PDB file of C-alpha atoms in Angstrom:
ATOM      1  CA  MET A   1       0.000   0.000   0.000  1.00 52.00           C
ATOM      2  CA  GLY A   2       1.294   3.472  -0.896  1.00 69.00           C
ATOM      3  CA  MET A   3       1.631   6.586   1.219  1.00 87.00           C
ATOM      4  CA  ASP A   4      -1.569   8.192   2.456  1.00 91.00           C
ATOM      5  CA  VAL A   5      -2.065  11.758   1.236  1.00 93.00           C
ATOM      6  CA  VAL A   6      -3.671  12.846   4.519  1.00 92.00           C
ATOM      7  CA  GLN A   7      -0.587  11.767   6.446  1.00 93.00           C
ATOM      8  CA  VAL A   8       1.562  13.654   3.938  1.00 95.00           C
ATOM      9  CA  MET A   9      -0.463  16.842   4.378  1.00 95.00           C
ATOM     10  CA  ARG A  10       0.021  16.719   8.136  1.00 94.00           C
ATOM     11  CA  SER A  11       3.738  17.264   7.549  1.00 94.00           C
ATOM     12  CA  LEU A  12       3.725  18.888   4.111  1.00 95.00           C
ATOM     13  CA  LYS A  13       6.693  21.133   4.887  1.00 94.00           C
ATOM     14  CA  GLN A  14       8.851  18.136   5.762  1.00 94.00           C
ATOM     15  CA  PHE A  15       7.548  16.179   2.785  1.00 96.00           C
ATOM     16  CA  VAL A  16       8.534  18.781   0.168  1.00 95.00           C
ATOM     17  CA  ALA A  17      11.984  18.967   1.764  1.00 93.00           C
ATOM     18  CA  ASP A  18      12.554  15.195   1.847  1.00 93.00           C
ATOM     19  CA  PHE A  19      11.149  14.241  -1.567  1.00 94.00           C
ATOM     20  CA  ASN A  20      11.945  15.123  -5.177  1.00 95.00           C
ATOM     21  CA  TYR A  21       9.285  15.674  -7.828  1.00 96.00           C
ATOM     22  CA  CYS A  22       9.125  14.266 -11.357  1.00 95.00           C
ATOM     23  CA  LEU A  23       7.120  16.572 -13.611  1.00 93.00           C
ATOM     24  CA  HIS A  24       6.567  14.292 -16.589  1.00 91.00           C
ATOM     25  CA  GLN A  25       5.486  11.157 -14.727  1.00 91.00           C
ATOM     26  CA  GLU A  26       3.937  12.951 -11.749  1.00 93.00           C
ATOM     27  CA  PHE A  27       5.411  11.199  -8.752  1.00 94.00           C
ATOM     28  CA  PHE A  28       7.534  12.020  -5.723  1.00 96.00           C
ATOM     29  CA  ILE A  29      10.558   9.981  -4.697  1.00 93.00           C
ATOM     30  CA  GLU A  30      12.439  10.163  -1.432  1.00 92.00           C
ATOM     31  CA  LYS A  31      15.881  11.802  -1.566  1.00 88.00           C
ATOM     32  CA  THR A  32      17.691   9.659   0.973  1.00 83.00           C
ATOM     33  CA  SER A  33      16.924   6.638   3.100  1.00 78.00           C
ATOM     34  CA  PRO A  34      18.662   4.780   5.948  1.00 76.00           C
ATOM     35  CA  ASN A  35      18.090   1.530   4.068  1.00 76.00           C
ATOM     36  CA  ARG A  36      18.070   0.404   0.448  1.00 75.00           C
ATOM     37  CA  THR A  37      14.478   1.415  -0.251  1.00 81.00           C
ATOM     38  CA  LEU A  38      13.058   4.807  -1.189  1.00 85.00           C
ATOM     39  CA  ARG A  39       9.434   5.728  -0.618  1.00 90.00           C
ATOM     40  CA  VAL A  40       7.382   6.911  -3.584  1.00 93.00           C
ATOM     41  CA  LEU A  41       4.142   8.889  -3.780  1.00 95.00           C
ATOM     42  CA  THR A  42       2.285   8.595  -7.081  1.00 94.00           C
ATOM     43  CA  VAL A  43      -0.982   9.907  -8.481  1.00 94.00           C
ATOM     44  CA  ASP A  44      -2.461   6.434  -8.012  1.00 93.00           C
ATOM     45  CA  HIS A  45      -1.617   6.564  -4.303  1.00 94.00           C
ATOM     46  CA  MET A  46      -3.312   9.952  -4.047  1.00 94.00           C
ATOM     47  CA  ALA A  47      -6.362   8.676  -5.913  1.00 92.00           C
ATOM     48  CA  ASP A  48      -6.641   5.732  -3.511  1.00 93.00           C
ATOM     49  CA  SER A  49      -6.497   8.150  -0.576  1.00 93.00           C
ATOM     50  CA  MET A  50      -9.216  10.306  -2.120  1.00 90.00           C
ATOM     51  CA  ARG A  51     -11.460   7.302  -2.564  1.00 88.00           C
ATOM     52  CA  THR A  52     -10.996   6.670   1.154  1.00 90.00           C
ATOM     53  CA  HIS A  53     -11.182  10.220   2.518  1.00 90.00           C
ATOM     54  CA  GLY A  54     -13.198  11.970  -0.193  1.00 84.00           C
ATOM     55  CA  LEU A  55     -12.377  14.624  -2.780  1.00 82.00           C
ATOM     56  CA  GLY A  56     -12.523  17.314  -0.113  1.00 83.00           C
ATOM     57  CA  VAL A  57      -8.892  16.618   0.781  1.00 90.00           C
ATOM     58  CA  LEU A  58      -7.957  18.426  -2.442  1.00 89.00           C
ATOM     59  CA  ASN A  59      -9.212  21.729  -1.018  1.00 88.00           C
ATOM     60  CA  THR A  60      -7.307  21.076   2.197  1.00 92.00           C
ATOM     61  CA  GLY A  61      -4.147  20.319   0.234  1.00 92.00           C
ATOM     62  CA  VAL A  62      -4.424  23.537  -1.773  1.00 92.00           C
ATOM     63  CA  ASN A  63      -4.958  25.559   1.403  1.00 94.00           C
ATOM     64  CA  LEU A  64      -1.915  24.004   3.082  1.00 95.00           C
ATOM     65  CA  THR A  65       0.146  24.626  -0.052  1.00 95.00           C
ATOM     66  CA  TYR A  66      -0.915  28.275  -0.088  1.00 95.00           C
ATOM     67  CA  GLN A  67       0.201  28.696   3.521  1.00 96.00           C
ATOM     68  CA  LEU A  68       3.538  27.053   2.770  1.00 95.00           C
ATOM     69  CA  LEU A  69       4.084  29.220  -0.327  1.00 95.00           C
ATOM     70  CA  ARG A  70       3.228  32.351   1.622  1.00 94.00           C
ATOM     71  CA  ASN A  71       5.868  31.526   4.221  1.00 94.00           C
ATOM     72  CA  LYS A  72       8.463  30.734   1.554  1.00 92.00           C
ATOM     73  CA  PHE A  73       7.749  33.953  -0.334  1.00 93.00           C
ATOM     74  CA  THR A  74       8.275  35.869   2.898  1.00 90.00           C
ATOM     75  CA  VAL A  75      11.710  34.281   3.223  1.00 87.00           C
ATOM     76  CA  PHE A  76      12.372  34.848  -0.486  1.00 88.00           C
ATOM     77  CA  ASN A  77      11.527  38.543  -0.199  1.00 87.00           C
ATOM     78  CA  GLN A  78      13.596  39.068   2.932  1.00 82.00           C
ATOM     79  CA  PHE A  79      16.502  37.156   1.461  1.00 79.00           C
ATOM     80  CA  LEU A  80      16.757  39.387  -1.607  1.00 78.00           C
ATOM     81  CA  LYS A  81      16.106  42.599   0.313  1.00 77.00           C
ATOM     82  CA  ASP A  82      18.244  42.243   3.437  1.00 67.00           C
ATOM     83  CA  GLU A  83      21.453  44.304   3.320  1.00 62.00           C
ATOM     84  CA  HIS A  84      23.272  41.710   5.409  1.00 61.00           C
ATOM     85  CA  ILE A  85      22.409  39.136   2.779  1.00 57.00           C
ATOM     86  CA  HIS A  86      23.775  41.411   0.062  1.00 55.00           C
ATOM     87  CA  ALA A  87      27.055  41.647   1.951  1.00 57.00           C
ATOM     88  CA  GLN A  88      27.140  37.870   2.273  1.00 56.00           C
ATOM     89  CA  LEU A  89      26.428  37.481  -1.438  1.00 52.00           C
ATOM     90  CA  GLN A  90      29.451  39.581  -2.310  1.00 51.00           C
ATOM     91  CA  LYS A  91      31.615  37.320  -0.154  1.00 54.00           C
ATOM     92  CA  ASP A  92      30.184  33.987  -1.223  1.00 51.00           C
ATOM     93  CA  ILE A  93      27.979  33.756  -4.314  1.00 56.00           C
ATOM     94  CA  ARG A  94      27.498  30.038  -3.666  1.00 58.00           C
ATOM     95  CA  TYR A  95      25.582  30.969  -0.508  1.00 57.00           C
ATOM     96  CA  PHE A  96      23.075  32.744  -2.742  1.00 60.00           C
ATOM     97  CA  HIS A  97      22.811  29.842  -5.180  1.00 62.00           C
ATOM     98  CA  GLU A  98      22.180  27.217  -2.528  1.00 67.00           C
ATOM     99  CA  ASN A  99      19.595  29.219  -0.586  1.00 76.00           C
ATOM    100  CA  ILE A 100      17.573  30.476  -3.545  1.00 81.00           C
ATOM    101  CA  GLU A 101      17.742  27.086  -5.241  1.00 82.00           C
ATOM    102  CA  SER A 102      16.475  25.459  -2.057  1.00 86.00           C
ATOM    103  CA  LEU A 103      13.528  27.876  -1.905  1.00 87.00           C
ATOM    104  CA  ASN A 104      12.772  27.175  -5.569  1.00 88.00           C
ATOM    105  CA  LYS A 105      12.708  23.442  -4.972  1.00 91.00           C
ATOM    106  CA  LEU A 106      10.480  23.640  -1.909  1.00 93.00           C
ATOM    107  CA  MET A 107       7.947  25.856  -3.676  1.00 95.00           C
ATOM    108  CA  GLY A 108       8.108  23.750  -6.825  1.00 94.00           C
ATOM    109  CA  ASN A 109       7.582  20.527  -4.890  1.00 95.00           C
ATOM    110  CA  ALA A 110       4.582  22.067  -3.133  1.00 95.00           C
ATOM    111  CA  LEU A 111       3.098  23.093  -6.485  1.00 94.00           C
ATOM    112  CA  GLY A 112       3.837  19.643  -7.860  1.00 94.00           C
ATOM    113  CA  PHE A 113       1.897  18.250  -4.918  1.00 95.00           C
ATOM    114  CA  VAL A 114      -1.139  20.340  -5.905  1.00 93.00           C
ATOM    115  CA  ARG A 115      -0.761  19.305  -9.537  1.00 91.00           C
ATOM    116  CA  SER A 116      -0.593  15.617  -8.636  1.00 93.00           C
ATOM    117  CA  MET A 117      -3.553  15.920  -6.278  1.00 92.00           C
ATOM    118  CA  SER A 118      -5.565  17.619  -9.016  1.00 88.00           C
ATOM    119  CA  SER A 119      -4.685  14.808 -11.412  1.00 88.00           C
ATOM    120  CA  ALA A 120      -5.683  12.242  -8.808  1.00 90.00           C
ATOM    121  CA  ALA A 121      -8.980  14.034  -8.175  1.00 86.00           C
ATOM    122  CA  ALA A 122      -9.650  14.144 -11.915  1.00 83.00           C
ATOM    123  CA  ALA A 123      -8.956  10.404 -12.155  1.00 84.00           C
ATOM    124  CA  VAL A 124     -11.340   9.650  -9.289  1.00 83.00           C
ATOM    125  CA  ALA A 125     -13.991  11.951 -10.739  1.00 76.00           C
ATOM    126  CA  SER A 126     -13.626  10.336 -14.150  1.00 75.00           C
ATOM    127  CA  GLN A 127     -14.060   6.886 -12.667  1.00 75.00           C
ATOM    128  CA  MET A 128     -17.091   7.939 -10.651  1.00 69.00           C
ATOM    129  CA  LYS A 129     -18.629   9.719 -13.625  1.00 66.00           C
ATOM    130  CA  ALA A 130     -19.788   6.351 -14.905  1.00 64.00           C
ATOM    131  CA  TYR A 131     -22.580   6.662 -12.342  1.00 61.00           C
ATOM    132  CA  ASP A 132     -23.570  10.072 -13.694  1.00 57.00           C
ATOM    133  CA  THR A 133     -26.182   8.757 -16.134  1.00 55.00           C
ATOM    134  CA  ALA A 134     -29.612  10.008 -17.025  1.00 47.00           C
ATOM    135  CA  VAL A 135     -29.622  12.536 -14.189  1.00 51.00           C
ATOM    136  CA  GLU A 136     -31.851  14.898 -16.121  1.00 51.00           C
ATOM    137  CA  ASP A 137     -34.410  12.146 -16.658  1.00 51.00           C
ATOM    138  CA  ILE A 138     -34.817  11.438 -12.958  1.00 52.00           C
ATOM    139  CA  GLY A 139     -38.104  12.846 -11.752  1.00 53.00           C
ATOM    140  CA  LEU A 140     -38.511  14.031  -8.190  1.00 51.00           C
ATOM    141  CA  PRO A 141     -42.067  14.369  -6.900  1.00 53.00           C
ATOM    142  CA  ASN A 142     -41.034  16.875  -4.237  1.00 55.00           C
ATOM    143  CA  PRO A 143     -38.113  19.329  -4.779  1.00 50.00           C
ATOM    144  CA  ASN A 144     -37.527  19.485  -1.024  1.00 56.00           C
ATOM    145  CA  ASP A 145     -37.589  15.758  -0.581  1.00 60.00           C
ATOM    146  CA  ASP A 146     -34.532  14.362   1.249  1.00 63.00           C
ATOM    147  CA  SER A 147     -34.639  11.157  -0.711  1.00 64.00           C
ATOM    148  CA  PRO A 148     -31.609   9.033  -1.621  1.00 67.00           C
ATOM    149  CA  ILE A 149     -32.096  10.116  -5.248  1.00 64.00           C
ATOM    150  CA  ARG A 150     -31.728  13.790  -4.342  1.00 68.00           C
ATOM    151  CA  THR A 151     -28.657  13.021  -2.242  1.00 71.00           C
ATOM    152  CA  THR A 152     -27.166  11.162  -5.186  1.00 66.00           C
ATOM    153  CA  MET A 153     -27.860  14.091  -7.506  1.00 68.00           C
ATOM    154  CA  GLU A 154     -26.162  16.478  -5.084  1.00 71.00           C
ATOM    155  CA  LEU A 155     -23.110  14.237  -4.929  1.00 66.00           C
ATOM    156  CA  LEU A 156     -22.963  14.064  -8.720  1.00 66.00           C
ATOM    157  CA  ARG A 157     -23.198  17.850  -8.941  1.00 67.00           C
ATOM    158  CA  GLU A 158     -20.248  18.201  -6.558  1.00 67.00           C
ATOM    159  CA  LEU A 159     -18.405  15.603  -8.606  1.00 63.00           C
ATOM    160  CA  ARG A 160     -18.791  17.666 -11.779  1.00 63.00           C
ATOM    161  CA  GLU A 161     -17.560  20.764  -9.948  1.00 64.00           C
ATOM    162  CA  HIS A 162     -14.445  18.982  -8.693  1.00 60.00           C
ATOM    163  CA  ALA A 163     -13.700  17.716 -12.187  1.00 56.00           C
ATOM    164  CA  SER A 164     -13.462  21.299 -13.493  1.00 57.00           C
ATOM    165  CA  LYS A 165     -11.246  22.743 -10.744  1.00 58.00           C
ATOM    166  CA  THR A 166      -7.828  21.514 -11.876  1.00 54.00           C
ATOM    167  CA  ARG A 167      -6.796  24.734 -13.618  1.00 54.00           C
ATOM    168  CA  SER A 168      -8.639  27.045 -11.229  1.00 76.00           C
ATOM    169  CA  PHE A 169      -6.419  26.005  -8.326  1.00 83.00           C
ATOM    170  CA  VAL A 170      -3.273  26.829 -10.287  1.00 84.00           C
ATOM    171  CA  LYS A 171      -4.738  30.138 -11.405  1.00 86.00           C
ATOM    172  CA  MET A 172      -5.661  30.990  -7.834  1.00 89.00           C
ATOM    173  CA  LEU A 173      -2.163  30.232  -6.505  1.00 91.00           C
ATOM    174  CA  ILE A 174      -0.694  32.523  -9.159  1.00 91.00           C
ATOM    175  CA  GLU A 175      -3.086  35.442  -8.900  1.00 91.00           C
ATOM    176  CA  VAL A 176      -3.150  35.588  -5.105  1.00 91.00           C
ATOM    177  CA  PHE A 177       0.599  36.286  -4.981  1.00 92.00           C
ATOM    178  CA  ARG A 178       0.800  38.253  -8.221  1.00 91.00           C
ATOM    179  CA  SER A 179      -1.674  40.820  -6.929  1.00 88.00           C
ATOM    180  CA  ALA A 180       0.417  41.246  -3.776  1.00 87.00           C
ATOM    181  CA  PHE A 181       3.667  41.783  -5.701  1.00 89.00           C
ATOM    182  CA  LEU A 182       2.232  44.547  -7.908  1.00 82.00           C
ATOM    183  CA  ASP A 183       3.440  47.136  -5.395  1.00 84.00           C
ATOM    184  CA  GLU A 184       6.867  47.968  -6.854  1.00 83.00           C
ATOM    185  CA  SER A 185       7.652  50.330  -3.985  1.00 85.00           C
ATOM    186  CA  ARG A 186       7.753  47.301  -1.681  1.00 86.00           C
ATOM    187  CA  PHE A 187       8.746  44.494  -4.034  1.00 89.00           C
ATOM    188  CA  GLY A 188      10.615  46.228  -6.833  1.00 86.00           C
ATOM    189  CA  HIS A 189      13.829  44.474  -5.809  1.00 83.00           C
ATOM    190  CA  LEU A 190      12.283  41.150  -6.861  1.00 88.00           C
ATOM    191  CA  LEU A 191      12.018  42.247 -10.496  1.00 87.00           C
ATOM    192  CA  ASP A 192      15.739  41.634 -11.012  1.00 84.00           C
ATOM    193  CA  PHE A 193      15.389  37.985 -10.072  1.00 87.00           C
ATOM    194  CA  TYR A 194      15.563  36.839 -13.702  1.00 89.00           C
ATOM    195  CA  VAL A 195      19.222  37.913 -13.826  1.00 87.00           C
ATOM    196  CA  ALA A 196      20.060  35.215 -11.276  1.00 86.00           C
ATOM    197  CA  VAL A 197      18.341  32.427 -13.233  1.00 91.00           C
ATOM    198  CA  PRO A 198      21.357  31.493 -15.436  1.00 91.00           C
ATOM    199  CA  ALA A 199      23.597  31.011 -12.407  1.00 88.00           C
ATOM    200  CA  LEU A 200      20.903  28.968 -10.679  1.00 90.00           C
ATOM    201  CA  THR A 201      20.503  26.698 -13.696  1.00 93.00           C
ATOM    202  CA  VAL A 202      24.251  26.063 -13.874  1.00 92.00           C
ATOM    203  CA  ASN A 203      24.278  25.138 -10.205  1.00 89.00           C
ATOM    204  CA  TYR A 204      21.261  22.871 -10.721  1.00 92.00           C
ATOM    205  CA  VAL A 205      22.792  21.079 -13.721  1.00 94.00           C
ATOM    206  CA  GLU A 206      26.027  20.438 -11.844  1.00 92.00           C
ATOM    207  CA  HIS A 207      24.012  19.096  -8.918  1.00 89.00           C
ATOM    208  CA  MET A 208      22.044  16.727 -11.157  1.00 91.00           C
ATOM    209  CA  LEU A 209      25.194  15.481 -12.883  1.00 92.00           C
ATOM    210  CA  MET A 210      26.690  14.745  -9.476  1.00 89.00           C
ATOM    211  CA  CYS A 211      23.560  12.841  -8.432  1.00 86.00           C
ATOM    212  CA  ARG A 212      23.572  10.804 -11.644  1.00 86.00           C
ATOM    213  CA  ASP A 213      27.233   9.939 -11.114  1.00 85.00           C
ATOM    214  CA  ARG A 214      26.391   8.649  -7.637  1.00 81.00           C
ATOM    215  CA  LEU A 215      23.729   6.364  -9.089  1.00 79.00           C
ATOM    216  CA  LYS A 216      26.409   4.630 -11.151  1.00 76.00           C
ATOM    217  CA  LYS A 217      28.493   3.936  -8.078  1.00 74.00           C
ATOM    218  CA  ARG A 218      27.906   1.947  -4.946  1.00 62.00           C
ATOM    219  CA  ALA A 219      24.953   3.266  -2.956  1.00 55.00           C
ATOM    220  CA  GLN A 220      25.763   5.937  -0.406  1.00 60.00           C
ATOM    221  CA  HIS A 221      22.887   6.067   2.047  1.00 57.00           C
ATOM    222  CA  ASP A 222      23.938   9.359   3.615  1.00 61.00           C
ATOM    223  CA  LYS A 223      23.895  11.278   0.314  1.00 67.00           C
ATOM    224  CA  GLU A 224      21.144  12.236  -2.099  1.00 67.00           C
ATOM    225  CA  LEU A 225      20.592   9.647  -4.808  1.00 71.00           C
ATOM    226  CA  THR A 226      18.126  10.852  -7.395  1.00 81.00           C
ATOM    227  CA  PHE A 227      17.510  11.004 -11.102  1.00 87.00           C
ATOM    228  CA  THR A 228      14.872  13.741 -11.015  1.00 90.00           C
ATOM    229  CA  ASP A 229      14.402  17.053  -9.242  1.00 92.00           C
ATOM    230  CA  ASP A 230      11.786  18.931 -11.235  1.00 95.00           C
ATOM    231  CA  GLY A 231      10.690  20.878  -8.187  1.00 94.00           C
ATOM    232  CA  PHE A 232      13.461  23.319  -9.081  1.00 94.00           C
ATOM    233  CA  THR A 233      12.078  24.037 -12.550  1.00 95.00           C
ATOM    234  CA  MET A 234       8.505  24.175 -11.246  1.00 95.00           C
ATOM    235  CA  GLY A 235       9.509  26.730  -8.632  1.00 95.00           C
ATOM    236  CA  LEU A 236      11.541  28.729 -11.136  1.00 95.00           C
ATOM    237  CA  ALA A 237       8.693  28.863 -13.653  1.00 96.00           C
ATOM    238  CA  TYR A 238       6.242  29.758 -10.889  1.00 96.00           C
ATOM    239  CA  ILE A 239       8.283  32.726  -9.674  1.00 95.00           C
ATOM    240  CA  LEU A 240       8.898  33.990 -13.213  1.00 95.00           C
ATOM    241  CA  SER A 241       5.173  33.681 -13.933  1.00 94.00           C
ATOM    242  CA  ILE A 242       4.084  35.479 -10.774  1.00 94.00           C
ATOM    243  CA  LEU A 243       6.515  38.358 -11.290  1.00 93.00           C
ATOM    244  CA  LYS A 244       5.811  38.405 -15.063  1.00 93.00           C
ATOM    245  CA  LEU A 245       9.517  38.104 -15.814  1.00 94.00           C
ATOM    246  CA  TRP A 246       9.352  35.632 -18.696  1.00 95.00           C
ATOM    247  CA  PRO A 247       9.928  38.339 -21.372  1.00 94.00           C
ATOM    248  CA  GLN A 248      12.988  39.631 -19.506  1.00 94.00           C
ATOM    249  CA  PHE A 249      14.387  36.141 -19.067  1.00 95.00           C
ATOM    250  CA  THR A 250      13.758  35.313 -22.723  1.00 95.00           C
ATOM    251  CA  THR A 251      15.816  38.327 -23.817  1.00 95.00           C
ATOM    252  CA  LEU A 252      18.844  36.750 -22.133  1.00 93.00           C
ATOM    253  CA  ASN A 253      18.808  33.946 -24.749  1.00 95.00           C
ATOM    254  CA  TRP A 254      20.338  31.797 -22.045  1.00 95.00           C
ATOM    255  CA  PHE A 255      19.704  28.318 -23.406  1.00 96.00           C
ATOM    256  CA  ARG A 256      20.696  29.386 -26.907  1.00 95.00           C
ATOM    257  CA  SER A 257      23.998  30.664 -25.563  1.00 95.00           C
ATOM    258  CA  ILE A 258      24.509  27.348 -23.766  1.00 95.00           C
ATOM    259  CA  ASN A 259      24.010  25.499 -27.048  1.00 95.00           C
ATOM    260  CA  LYS A 260      26.557  27.750 -28.749  1.00 95.00           C
ATOM    261  CA  LYS A 261      29.016  27.262 -25.906  1.00 94.00           C
ATOM    262  CA  CYS A 262      28.667  23.478 -26.081  1.00 94.00           C
ATOM    263  CA  ALA A 263      29.105  23.536 -29.863  1.00 94.00           C
ATOM    264  CA  ALA A 264      32.270  25.623 -29.522  1.00 94.00           C
ATOM    265  CA  ASP A 265      33.610  23.314 -26.808  1.00 92.00           C
ATOM    266  CA  LYS A 266      32.923  20.293 -29.009  1.00 91.00           C
ATOM    267  CA  GLU A 267      34.878  21.844 -31.846  1.00 91.00           C
ATOM    268  CA  MET A 268      37.804  22.620 -29.561  1.00 89.00           C
ATOM    269  CA  LEU A 269      37.661  19.108 -28.135  1.00 87.00           C
ATOM    270  CA  ASN A 270      37.704  17.565 -31.603  1.00 86.00           C
ATOM    271  CA  ASP A 271      40.820  19.547 -32.449  1.00 83.00           C
ATOM    272  CA  GLU A 272      42.383  18.465 -29.166  1.00 80.00           C
ATOM    273  CA  MET A 273      41.603  14.799 -29.823  1.00 79.00           C
ATOM    274  CA  LYS A 274      43.379  15.003 -33.184  1.00 79.00           C
ATOM    275  CA  THR A 275      46.614  16.205 -31.612  1.00 79.00           C
ATOM    276  CA  SER A 276      46.437  14.744 -28.105  1.00 73.00           C
ATOM    277  CA  LYS A 277      48.278  11.562 -27.211  1.00 73.00           C
ATOM    278  CA  ASP A 278      46.032  10.933 -24.206  1.00 72.00           C
ATOM    279  CA  SER A 279      42.874   9.677 -25.914  1.00 73.00           C
ATOM    280  CA  ARG A 280      41.377   8.471 -22.630  1.00 79.00           C
ATOM    281  CA  SER A 281      41.422  11.949 -21.099  1.00 80.00           C
ATOM    282  CA  ALA A 282      39.899  13.461 -24.221  1.00 79.00           C
ATOM    283  CA  GLY A 283      37.219  10.766 -24.226  1.00 81.00           C
ATOM    284  CA  LEU A 284      36.285  11.556 -20.632  1.00 86.00           C
ATOM    285  CA  LYS A 285      36.005  15.243 -21.490  1.00 87.00           C
ATOM    286  CA  ALA A 286      33.756  14.421 -24.448  1.00 88.00           C
ATOM    287  CA  THR A 287      31.520  12.244 -22.279  1.00 90.00           C
ATOM    288  CA  ARG A 288      31.280  14.953 -19.649  1.00 91.00           C
ATOM    289  CA  LEU A 289      30.459  17.611 -22.227  1.00 93.00           C
ATOM    290  CA  GLN A 290      27.777  15.416 -23.770  1.00 93.00           C
ATOM    291  CA  ALA A 291      26.184  14.815 -20.363  1.00 93.00           C
ATOM    292  CA  TYR A 292      26.327  18.543 -19.584  1.00 94.00           C
ATOM    293  CA  GLU A 293      24.631  19.437 -22.872  1.00 95.00           C
ATOM    294  CA  ARG A 294      21.974  16.740 -22.445  1.00 95.00           C
ATOM    295  CA  GLU A 295      21.170  17.881 -18.905  1.00 95.00           C
ATOM    296  CA  PHE A 296      20.734  21.482 -20.046  1.00 96.00           C
ATOM    297  CA  LYS A 297      18.421  20.400 -22.866  1.00 96.00           C
ATOM    298  CA  LEU A 298      16.336  18.403 -20.406  1.00 95.00           C
ATOM    299  CA  LEU A 299      16.207  21.422 -18.101  1.00 96.00           C
ATOM    300  CA  SER A 300      15.106  23.639 -20.997  1.00 96.00           C
ATOM    301  CA  PHE A 301      12.301  21.263 -21.997  1.00 95.00           C
ATOM    302  CA  THR A 302      11.121  20.870 -18.404  1.00 95.00           C
ATOM    303  CA  LEU A 303      11.167  24.623 -17.827  1.00 96.00           C
ATOM    304  CA  GLN A 304       9.046  25.193 -20.930  1.00 95.00           C
ATOM    305  CA  SER A 305       6.591  22.521 -19.780  1.00 93.00           C
ATOM    306  CA  SER A 306       6.366  24.224 -16.400  1.00 94.00           C
ATOM    307  CA  ARG A 307       5.830  27.567 -18.112  1.00 94.00           C
ATOM    308  CA  VAL A 308       2.878  26.143 -20.038  1.00 92.00           C
ATOM    309  CA  PHE A 309       1.447  24.749 -16.814  1.00 89.00           C
ATOM    310  CA  PHE A 310       1.498  28.217 -15.222  1.00 91.00           C
ATOM    311  CA  SER A 311       0.349  30.136 -18.322  1.00 84.00           C
ATOM    312  CA  VAL A 312      -3.016  31.168 -16.890  1.00 66.00           C
ATOM    313  CA  ASP A 313      -2.983  34.450 -18.821  1.00 56.00           C
ATOM    314  CA  ASP A 314      -3.734  32.572 -22.020  1.00 47.00           C
ATOM    315  CA  ASP A 315      -6.944  31.263 -20.519  1.00 44.00           C
ATOM    316  CA  GLU A 316      -8.270  34.776 -20.086  1.00 45.00           C
ATOM    317  CA  ASP A 317      -7.813  35.864 -23.705  1.00 40.00           C
TER     318      ASP A 317
END
């Protein structure tokens, strides 16, 4: 039996810190474990919990996620505004990378939790919709009658409402913070966040390459062993969407410049391999460069997928 979503919600803050999210397959996997097993939370597990506890847990999950995001945005705002932090950033830029990246991941994992719960609720609603037949043909002799038929009709009405709420939850979690950040006199310092994105992505790619290297070696129980960490890209896309910084980030042409850099490095490496006597060293460099380029492409695709997920503005046009 899988993890129970109600138990997860009771310690949601700890859950998003201890688990990594996979955007494309919609599951969470534990980062580390004292033994050789890692716990997993999938959409199917969430759907099973909803069949047990009811679809109302989705509303509770969204509310808990909102509270968590509000707390993280408070830290995010203070972190970028505090003069002591600025002094620390000048001394150690890695301090900035690790802290902001951690906030991104926590927020992204929380949003992934809402996304997975919405998918689970949609799956449960779709399965239960088989009972939603010929409702309009059911005749009730008394509109105020508390008969089982009326109760069933009320449940089916709620079922249809839940089935249409998947996007509304995402839209709500964007607009509630976006409206608060419109005050540039208080939050204008956040509008330069997009400048830090390239450095954050480099740090993330290096982290993922390190994790993938660990997977090839003997298991180290005290270190993170993972092949996915899409909470980072979810959080990054969420912040850029809330602050409406996608146009500014796009003007950086960051991923295009990465492709050009990798192409130039490949050309230099090919020239080196022609003249170098140490073919093994050149081969290792080529393998590393290929992995680096592949990881950046995967990050680019995942970031674009996350951007589409948070593109609520298109729904209003």
